């Protein structure tokens, strides 16, 4: 993903527990949530929301908890979010 914004809020919803999405954010350096890992391979293997900083990019993996905060709708599932900054 490419943007000129100084920060970016990422969120996913409607995912089953354990489902995930990974983003490459060129020029970004920090994440507000998740666990730092030491390689892209470790990020791919992570089972919880995590991030890796390398080669001028922040890589973020959002892993769904299976819960949507504040949702009481039947069948609602999956959510994860974080804020990335330069």
C-alpha atoms as a PDB file:
ATOM      1  CA  UNK A   1       0.000   0.000   0.000  1.00  0.00           C
ATOM      2  CA  UNK A   2       1.366   3.445  -0.842  1.00  0.00           C
ATOM      3  CA  UNK A   3       0.189   6.714   0.686  1.00  0.00           C
ATOM      4  CA  UNK A   4       1.638  10.103   1.621  1.00  0.00           C
ATOM      5  CA  UNK A   5      -0.264  10.205   4.910  1.00  0.00           C
ATOM      6  CA  UNK A   6       1.848  10.408   8.088  1.00  0.00           C
ATOM      7  CA  UNK A   7      -0.278   7.757   9.782  1.00  0.00           C
ATOM      8  CA  UNK A   8      -2.761   5.165   8.692  1.00  0.00           C
ATOM      9  CA  UNK A   9      -5.486   3.302  10.585  1.00  0.00           C
ATOM     10  CA  UNK A  10      -5.825  -0.289   9.418  1.00  0.00           C
ATOM     11  CA  UNK A  11      -8.737  -2.476  10.390  1.00  0.00           C
ATOM     12  CA  UNK A  12     -10.435  -5.595   9.160  1.00  0.00           C
ATOM     13  CA  UNK A  13     -13.787  -7.041  10.103  1.00  0.00           C
ATOM     14  CA  UNK A  14     -16.030  -9.919   9.165  1.00  0.00           C
ATOM     15  CA  UNK A  15     -13.201 -12.455   9.399  1.00  0.00           C
ATOM     16  CA  UNK A  16     -13.305 -15.815  11.126  1.00  0.00           C
ATOM     17  CA  UNK A  17     -11.099 -16.219  14.186  1.00  0.00           C
ATOM     18  CA  UNK A  18      -7.510 -16.844  13.104  1.00  0.00           C
ATOM     19  CA  UNK A  19      -7.977 -15.450   9.583  1.00  0.00           C
ATOM     20  CA  UNK A  20      -5.438 -12.804   8.621  1.00  0.00           C
ATOM     21  CA  UNK A  21      -4.420 -10.095   6.144  1.00  0.00           C
ATOM     22  CA  UNK A  22      -0.859  -8.841   5.572  1.00  0.00           C
ATOM     23  CA  UNK A  23       0.136  -5.357   4.338  1.00  0.00           C
ATOM     24  CA  UNK A  24       3.446  -3.850   3.198  1.00  0.00           C
ATOM     25  CA  UNK A  25       3.621  -0.150   4.107  1.00  0.00           C
ATOM     26  CA  UNK A  26       6.663   1.505   2.456  1.00  0.00           C
ATOM     27  CA  UNK A  27       8.118   4.354   4.532  1.00  0.00           C
ATOM     28  CA  UNK A  28       6.218   3.473   7.700  1.00  0.00           C
ATOM     29  CA  UNK A  29       8.164   2.645  10.865  1.00  0.00           C
ATOM     30  CA  UNK A  30       5.854   1.996  13.837  1.00  0.00           C
ATOM     31  CA  UNK A  31       2.692   0.093  14.721  1.00  0.00           C
ATOM     32  CA  UNK A  32       0.435   0.880  17.673  1.00  0.00           C
ATOM     33  CA  UNK A  33      -0.433  -2.751  18.362  1.00  0.00           C
ATOM     34  CA  UNK A  34       0.834  -6.236  17.780  1.00  0.00           C
ATOM     35  CA  UNK A  35       4.078  -8.018  18.476  1.00  0.00           C
ATOM     36  CA  UNK A  36       7.369  -7.114  16.796  1.00  0.00           C
ATOM     37  CA  UNK A  37       9.002 -10.060  15.014  1.00  0.00           C
ATOM     38  CA  UNK A  38      12.540 -10.260  13.635  1.00  0.00           C
ATOM     39  CA  UNK A  39      11.914 -11.470  10.080  1.00  0.00           C
ATOM     40  CA  UNK A  40       9.350 -11.602   7.308  1.00  0.00           C
ATOM     41  CA  UNK A  41       9.286 -15.376   7.669  1.00  0.00           C
ATOM     42  CA  UNK A  42       8.439 -15.014  11.391  1.00  0.00           C
ATOM     43  CA  UNK A  43       5.655 -12.589  10.420  1.00  0.00           C
ATOM     44  CA  UNK A  44       4.193 -15.100   7.970  1.00  0.00           C
ATOM     45  CA  UNK A  45       4.194 -17.734  10.736  1.00  0.00           C
ATOM     46  CA  UNK A  46       2.736 -15.449  13.447  1.00  0.00           C
ATOM     47  CA  UNK A  47      -0.625 -16.503  14.853  1.00  0.00           C
ATOM     48  CA  UNK A  48      -1.427 -13.089  16.403  1.00  0.00           C
ATOM     49  CA  UNK A  49      -1.371  -9.515  15.085  1.00  0.00           C
ATOM     50  CA  UNK A  50       2.305  -8.707  14.489  1.00  0.00           C
ATOM     51  CA  UNK A  51       4.644  -6.463  12.527  1.00  0.00           C
ATOM     52  CA  UNK A  52       8.123  -6.514  10.994  1.00  0.00           C
ATOM     53  CA  UNK A  53      10.253  -3.516  10.014  1.00  0.00           C
ATOM     54  CA  UNK A  54      12.761  -4.121   7.219  1.00  0.00           C
ATOM     55  CA  UNK A  55      14.026  -2.863   3.861  1.00  0.00           C
ATOM     56  CA  UNK A  56      12.329   0.541   4.233  1.00  0.00           C
ATOM     57  CA  UNK A  57       8.864  -0.899   4.891  1.00  0.00           C
ATOM     58  CA  UNK A  58       6.670  -1.822   7.801  1.00  0.00           C
ATOM     59  CA  UNK A  59       4.997  -5.178   7.240  1.00  0.00           C
ATOM     60  CA  UNK A  60       1.804  -5.692   9.253  1.00  0.00           C
ATOM     61  CA  UNK A  61      -0.172  -8.882   9.765  1.00  0.00           C
ATOM     62  CA  UNK A  62      -3.654  -8.375  11.211  1.00  0.00           C
ATOM     63  CA  UNK A  63      -5.013 -11.593  12.708  1.00  0.00           C
ATOM     64  CA  UNK A  64      -8.718 -11.722  13.511  1.00  0.00           C
ATOM     65  CA  UNK A  65      -9.770 -12.384  17.083  1.00  0.00           C
ATOM     66  CA  UNK A  66     -13.172 -13.556  15.916  1.00  0.00           C
ATOM     67  CA  UNK A  67     -14.844 -10.760  17.903  1.00  0.00           C
ATOM     68  CA  UNK A  68     -16.228  -7.464  16.644  1.00  0.00           C
ATOM     69  CA  UNK A  69     -16.146  -4.860  19.421  1.00  0.00           C
ATOM     70  CA  UNK A  70     -19.562  -3.486  20.219  1.00  0.00           C
ATOM     71  CA  UNK A  71     -21.356  -5.854  17.868  1.00  0.00           C
ATOM     72  CA  UNK A  72     -24.303  -7.834  19.104  1.00  0.00           C
ATOM     73  CA  UNK A  73     -25.530  -8.812  15.660  1.00  0.00           C
ATOM     74  CA  UNK A  74     -26.075 -12.503  15.094  1.00  0.00           C
ATOM     75  CA  UNK A  75     -23.358 -13.931  12.890  1.00  0.00           C
ATOM     76  CA  UNK A  76     -20.988 -10.982  13.262  1.00  0.00           C
ATOM     77  CA  UNK A  77     -17.413 -12.180  13.288  1.00  0.00           C
ATOM     78  CA  UNK A  78     -13.785 -11.210  13.102  1.00  0.00           C
ATOM     79  CA  UNK A  79     -11.912  -8.019  13.707  1.00  0.00           C
ATOM     80  CA  UNK A  80      -8.424  -6.616  14.138  1.00  0.00           C
ATOM     81  CA  UNK A  81      -6.971  -3.099  13.931  1.00  0.00           C
ATOM     82  CA  UNK A  82      -3.889  -0.963  14.502  1.00  0.00           C
ATOM     83  CA  UNK A  83      -2.420   2.429  13.663  1.00  0.00           C
ATOM     84  CA  UNK A  84       0.763   2.635  11.563  1.00  0.00           C
ATOM     85  CA  UNK A  85       2.948   5.764  11.561  1.00  0.00           C
ATOM     86  CA  UNK A  86       5.992   7.080   9.748  1.00  0.00           C
END
